[in-house]
Amino acid sequence: MEEIVRLKQVVTGFTITQQHIDCMCGKDLIKIEKCSGDVIYTKEVFEKEGFSRNLIADGGKIFIYDFCMLYIFSQNNYELLRKWQLGTDLSSDICGMMVDKHTIYCSMRNGKIITIDRKSYEIKEFKVADCSMWSIKAYGDYLVCGTVDGEVLILNKTALSVKKKIKLGTQNIRSLYIDHEILYAASQDKKLFKINLVNLEVDQIKKNVHKRMYECVGLYDDMLVTVSYPGSEIVLWDKETLEKKKEFQVPLKLDGRTYIDNDYLYLSSRNILGINRICLKE
């Protein structure tokens, strides 16, 4: 594993462009030159440190949720453009987020989704489930959500009404990844589900994918990449057959973030002060 940049604290979220890495670390947003690993810009944007944050970049803006708060920053200079308090406590915090051209979607604790129009900033609230949804993705005119109760929900993007419920078990569906018409869903009981989004049927189930909880983080060539932070494992699977193709044993801890860029998997975790990467081609 190669160290890209060493920082003073754990990176709690990051995104990569052609030239730069934008990341959250402590109270700061930090811009890093991707090739050299040099820190070129730092701005303190948070009042305190925290691990319950995630980051998405889209259209020159950075969207961050931090517990009950949602922020929009300029990706260029980290100017704060807007912020909202969407919840009040552990019963109403933000669990997941997805952004498209027109709308920000935040899945909230206990089954709500809050939408914010990116032009008018109009806020709407929808009750769509009886439990929390930690994973939320886009599929055409639909949202795909994984629930704590072991279901995948297919929701109409506009009305946020449920088109289909797919029951996968009783464990949390914590992580989703969509490749064209195929959905890969990671369950907390260490199963991997391959689901056809055309007929909304489960095509394959792979058991004991990792020793401990894991996430589906993306595709590399024709392989699905999964990462288990508490298990310190990175595995590449044939995306058609779910046959294991490669495995990397790396020191990781609790949780983290990843980004696949060309042949490299960039990652942060609780035991890494900064960002490291692994060459997936090896």
Coordinates of C-alpha atoms in Angstrom, one line a residue:
M1 CA 0.0 0.0 0.0
E2 CA 1.4 3.4 -1.1
E3 CA 1.0 6.6 0.9
I4 CA -0.3 9.4 -1.2
V5 CA -0.5 12.2 1.4
R6 CA 0.1 12.2 5.2
L7 CA -2.1 14.5 7.2
K8 CA -2.4 15.1 11.0
Q9 CA -5.8 13.3 11.3
V10 CA -8.0 10.7 9.7
V11 CA -9.7 11.6 6.4
T12 CA -13.5 11.2 6.7
G13 CA -14.3 11.6 3.1
F14 CA -12.7 12.5 -0.2
T15 CA -13.3 12.9 -4.0
I16 CA -10.8 12.9 -6.9
T17 CA -10.7 15.0 -10.1
Q18 CA -8.2 14.8 -12.9
Q19 CA -5.7 16.9 -11.0
H20 CA -6.8 17.2 -7.4
I21 CA -8.1 15.3 -4.3
D22 CA -10.6 17.2 -2.2
C23 CA -10.9 15.7 1.3
M24 CA -12.3 16.3 4.8
C25 CA -9.9 16.0 7.7
G26 CA -10.6 17.2 11.2
K27 CA -12.3 20.6 10.9
D28 CA -10.9 21.3 7.4
L29 CA -11.5 20.8 3.7
I30 CA -8.1 20.2 2.1
K31 CA -7.1 20.3 -1.6
I32 CA -4.2 18.0 -2.6
E33 CA -2.3 17.9 -5.9
K34 CA -3.0 14.3 -7.0
C35 CA 0.4 13.5 -8.7
S36 CA 2.7 15.0 -6.0
G37 CA 0.6 14.6 -2.9
D38 CA 1.3 18.2 -2.0
V39 CA -1.3 20.1 0.1
I40 CA -2.1 23.2 -2.0
Y41 CA -5.1 24.7 -0.1
T42 CA -6.7 24.2 3.4
K43 CA -9.8 25.9 4.8
E44 CA -11.4 25.3 8.2
V45 CA -15.2 24.8 7.5
F46 CA -16.5 22.8 10.5
E47 CA -17.0 23.9 14.1
K48 CA -15.7 20.6 15.5
E49 CA -14.2 17.3 14.4
G50 CA -16.4 14.3 13.6
F51 CA -16.6 11.0 11.9
S52 CA -20.3 11.0 10.9
R53 CA -19.7 12.8 7.6
N54 CA -19.7 12.0 4.0
L55 CA -18.9 13.9 0.8
I56 CA -20.1 13.9 -2.8
A57 CA -18.8 16.2 -5.6
D58 CA -20.9 17.2 -8.6
G59 CA -21.0 20.1 -11.0
G60 CA -18.2 22.1 -9.3
K61 CA -19.9 21.8 -5.9
I62 CA -19.1 19.6 -2.8
F63 CA -22.1 18.3 -0.9
I64 CA -21.4 17.2 2.7
Y65 CA -23.7 15.8 5.4
D66 CA -22.5 16.0 9.0
F67 CA -24.9 14.3 11.4
C68 CA -28.0 16.5 11.0
M69 CA -26.4 19.2 8.9
L70 CA -26.2 19.5 5.1
Y71 CA -23.6 21.8 3.5
I72 CA -22.9 22.9 -0.1
F73 CA -19.4 24.3 -0.8
S74 CA -17.7 25.5 -3.9
Q75 CA -15.2 22.9 -5.0
N76 CA -12.8 25.6 -6.2
N77 CA -12.2 27.6 -3.0
Y78 CA -14.5 25.8 -0.4
E79 CA -16.7 28.9 -0.1
L80 CA -19.9 27.9 1.9
L81 CA -22.8 28.3 -0.5
R82 CA -25.7 26.9 1.6
K83 CA -26.4 25.0 4.7
W84 CA -29.4 23.4 6.4
Q85 CA -30.2 21.6 9.6
L86 CA -32.4 18.7 8.5
G87 CA -32.6 16.9 11.8
T88 CA -32.2 17.4 15.5
D89 CA -30.8 14.3 17.2
L90 CA -30.0 10.6 16.8
S91 CA -33.6 9.9 15.8
S92 CA -33.5 12.3 12.8
D93 CA -29.9 12.5 11.5
I94 CA -28.8 12.0 7.9
C95 CA -27.9 8.4 7.0
G96 CA -27.2 8.6 3.3
M97 CA -27.1 11.0 0.4
M98 CA -27.4 11.1 -3.4
V99 CA -27.2 14.0 -5.8
D100 CA -28.3 14.3 -9.4
K101 CA -28.6 17.3 -11.8
H102 CA -31.7 18.7 -10.2
T103 CA -32.0 17.4 -6.7
I104 CA -30.2 16.5 -3.5
Y105 CA -31.7 13.4 -1.8
C106 CA -31.0 12.7 1.9
S107 CA -32.2 9.5 3.6
M108 CA -33.0 10.2 7.2
R109 CA -33.2 8.1 10.3
N110 CA -36.4 6.1 10.6
G111 CA -37.4 6.0 7.0
K112 CA -37.7 9.6 5.7
I113 CA -36.2 11.1 2.6
I114 CA -35.7 14.9 2.4
T115 CA -35.2 16.4 -1.1
I116 CA -33.8 19.8 -1.9
D117 CA -34.1 21.4 -5.3
R118 CA -30.7 22.5 -6.5
K119 CA -32.0 25.7 -8.1
S120 CA -34.8 26.9 -5.9
Y121 CA -33.6 25.2 -2.7
E122 CA -37.2 24.1 -2.0
I123 CA -37.3 21.4 0.6
K124 CA -39.7 18.5 0.6
E125 CA -40.1 15.6 3.1
F126 CA -41.3 12.1 2.3
K127 CA -42.0 9.1 4.6
V128 CA -41.0 6.0 2.5
A129 CA -40.1 3.3 5.0
D130 CA -40.5 2.2 8.6
C131 CA -36.7 2.0 9.2
S132 CA -33.5 3.8 8.3
M133 CA -31.8 3.7 4.9
W134 CA -28.0 3.9 4.9
S135 CA -27.5 3.4 1.1
I136 CA -29.2 5.4 -1.7
K137 CA -28.4 5.3 -5.4
A138 CA -29.9 6.5 -8.7
Y139 CA -31.2 4.3 -11.4
G140 CA -32.8 6.3 -14.3
D141 CA -36.1 7.8 -13.0
Y142 CA -35.8 5.8 -9.7
L143 CA -33.9 5.8 -6.5
V144 CA -32.7 2.5 -5.1
C145 CA -32.4 2.3 -1.3
G146 CA -31.1 -0.4 1.1
T147 CA -32.9 -0.6 4.5
V148 CA -31.9 -1.7 7.9
D149 CA -34.7 -4.3 7.8
G150 CA -33.0 -6.2 4.9
E151 CA -35.0 -4.8 2.0
V152 CA -34.1 -3.0 -1.3
L153 CA -36.7 -0.3 -2.2
I154 CA -37.2 1.0 -5.7
L155 CA -38.7 4.5 -5.5
N156 CA -40.1 6.9 -8.0
K157 CA -37.7 9.9 -8.0
T158 CA -40.5 12.5 -8.3
A159 CA -43.2 11.2 -5.9
L160 CA -40.8 9.1 -3.8
S161 CA -43.5 6.4 -3.9
V162 CA -42.5 2.7 -3.6
K163 CA -42.6 0.8 -6.9
K164 CA -41.1 -2.4 -5.6
K165 CA -39.8 -3.9 -2.3
I166 CA -37.2 -6.7 -2.7
K167 CA -36.8 -8.7 0.6
L168 CA -33.2 -9.9 0.8
G169 CA -33.2 -11.0 4.5
T170 CA -33.3 -9.5 7.9
Q171 CA -29.9 -7.8 8.1
N172 CA -29.0 -4.2 7.1
I173 CA -28.4 -3.7 3.4
R174 CA -25.6 -1.2 4.1
S175 CA -24.0 -0.8 0.7
L176 CA -25.2 -0.6 -2.9
Y177 CA -23.5 -0.4 -6.3
I178 CA -25.2 -0.1 -9.7
D179 CA -23.6 -1.2 -13.0
H180 CA -26.1 -0.4 -15.8
E181 CA -29.0 -2.8 -15.2
I182 CA -27.3 -4.7 -12.4
L183 CA -27.5 -3.9 -8.7
Y184 CA -24.9 -5.3 -6.3
A185 CA -26.1 -5.2 -2.6
A186 CA -24.0 -5.9 0.4
S187 CA -25.8 -7.3 3.5
Q188 CA -24.5 -7.1 7.0
D189 CA -24.7 -10.9 7.3
K190 CA -21.8 -11.0 4.8
K191 CA -23.9 -12.0 1.7
L192 CA -23.6 -10.3 -1.7
F193 CA -26.7 -10.1 -3.9
K194 CA -26.7 -9.6 -7.6
I195 CA -30.1 -8.2 -8.7
N196 CA -31.5 -7.6 -12.2
L197 CA -33.1 -4.1 -12.1
V198 CA -35.1 -4.8 -15.3
N199 CA -37.2 -7.7 -13.9
L200 CA -36.3 -6.8 -10.2
E201 CA -35.3 -10.4 -9.5
V202 CA -32.3 -11.7 -7.5
D203 CA -29.9 -13.4 -10.0
Q204 CA -27.2 -14.6 -7.6
I205 CA -26.4 -14.8 -3.9
K206 CA -22.8 -15.1 -2.7
K207 CA -22.3 -16.1 1.0
N208 CA -19.4 -15.3 3.3
V209 CA -18.0 -12.6 1.0
H210 CA -15.8 -11.3 3.8
K211 CA -15.1 -12.3 7.4
R212 CA -16.7 -9.1 8.7
M213 CA -19.0 -6.3 7.4
Y214 CA -18.0 -4.9 4.0
E215 CA -19.0 -2.5 1.2
C216 CA -19.3 -2.6 -2.5
V217 CA -17.1 0.3 -3.7
G218 CA -17.1 0.1 -7.5
L219 CA -15.9 -1.7 -10.6
Y220 CA -12.4 -2.2 -11.9
D221 CA -12.3 -3.7 -15.5
D222 CA -14.8 -6.5 -15.3
M223 CA -14.6 -7.0 -11.6
L224 CA -16.6 -5.8 -8.6
V225 CA -14.4 -4.4 -5.8
T226 CA -15.5 -4.9 -2.2
V227 CA -13.8 -3.6 0.9
S228 CA -14.1 -4.8 4.5
Y229 CA -12.5 -2.2 6.8
P230 CA -12.9 -4.2 10.1
G231 CA -11.7 -7.3 8.3
S232 CA -8.7 -5.6 6.6
E233 CA -9.6 -7.1 3.2
I234 CA -10.0 -5.9 -0.4
V235 CA -11.5 -8.4 -2.8
L236 CA -12.1 -8.3 -6.6
W237 CA -14.9 -10.5 -7.9
D238 CA -15.9 -11.4 -11.5
K239 CA -18.9 -9.2 -12.0
E240 CA -20.8 -11.8 -13.9
T241 CA -20.1 -15.0 -11.9
L242 CA -19.1 -13.5 -8.5
E243 CA -16.0 -15.7 -8.6
K244 CA -13.2 -14.4 -6.5
K245 CA -10.4 -13.1 -8.7
K246 CA -8.0 -11.2 -6.4
E247 CA -7.6 -10.5 -2.7
F248 CA -5.5 -7.9 -0.9
Q249 CA -4.8 -8.1 2.9
V250 CA -4.2 -4.6 4.1
P251 CA -4.3 -3.0 7.6
L252 CA -7.6 -1.1 7.9
K253 CA -9.8 -0.3 10.8
L254 CA -13.6 0.2 11.6
D255 CA -14.6 2.1 8.5
G256 CA -13.3 4.3 5.7
R257 CA -13.8 5.8 2.2
T258 CA -12.6 4.7 -1.2
Y259 CA -12.3 6.0 -4.8
I260 CA -11.3 4.0 -7.8
D261 CA -9.2 6.1 -10.3
N262 CA -7.7 4.3 -13.3
D263 CA -5.7 1.3 -11.9
Y264 CA -5.7 2.5 -8.3
L265 CA -8.0 2.2 -5.3
Y266 CA -7.5 5.3 -3.1
L267 CA -8.6 4.8 0.5
S268 CA -8.8 6.2 3.9
S269 CA -9.6 4.5 7.2
R270 CA -9.4 5.0 11.0
N271 CA -5.8 3.8 11.2
I272 CA -4.6 6.0 8.3
L273 CA -3.5 9.6 8.8
G274 CA -4.2 10.8 5.3
I275 CA -4.9 8.9 2.1
N276 CA -3.2 5.7 0.7
R277 CA -3.7 3.8 -2.5
I278 CA -3.4 0.2 -3.9
C279 CA -2.6 -0.7 -7.5
L280 CA -5.5 -3.1 -8.5
K281 CA -3.5 -4.2 -11.6
E282 CA -1.0 -6.1 -9.5

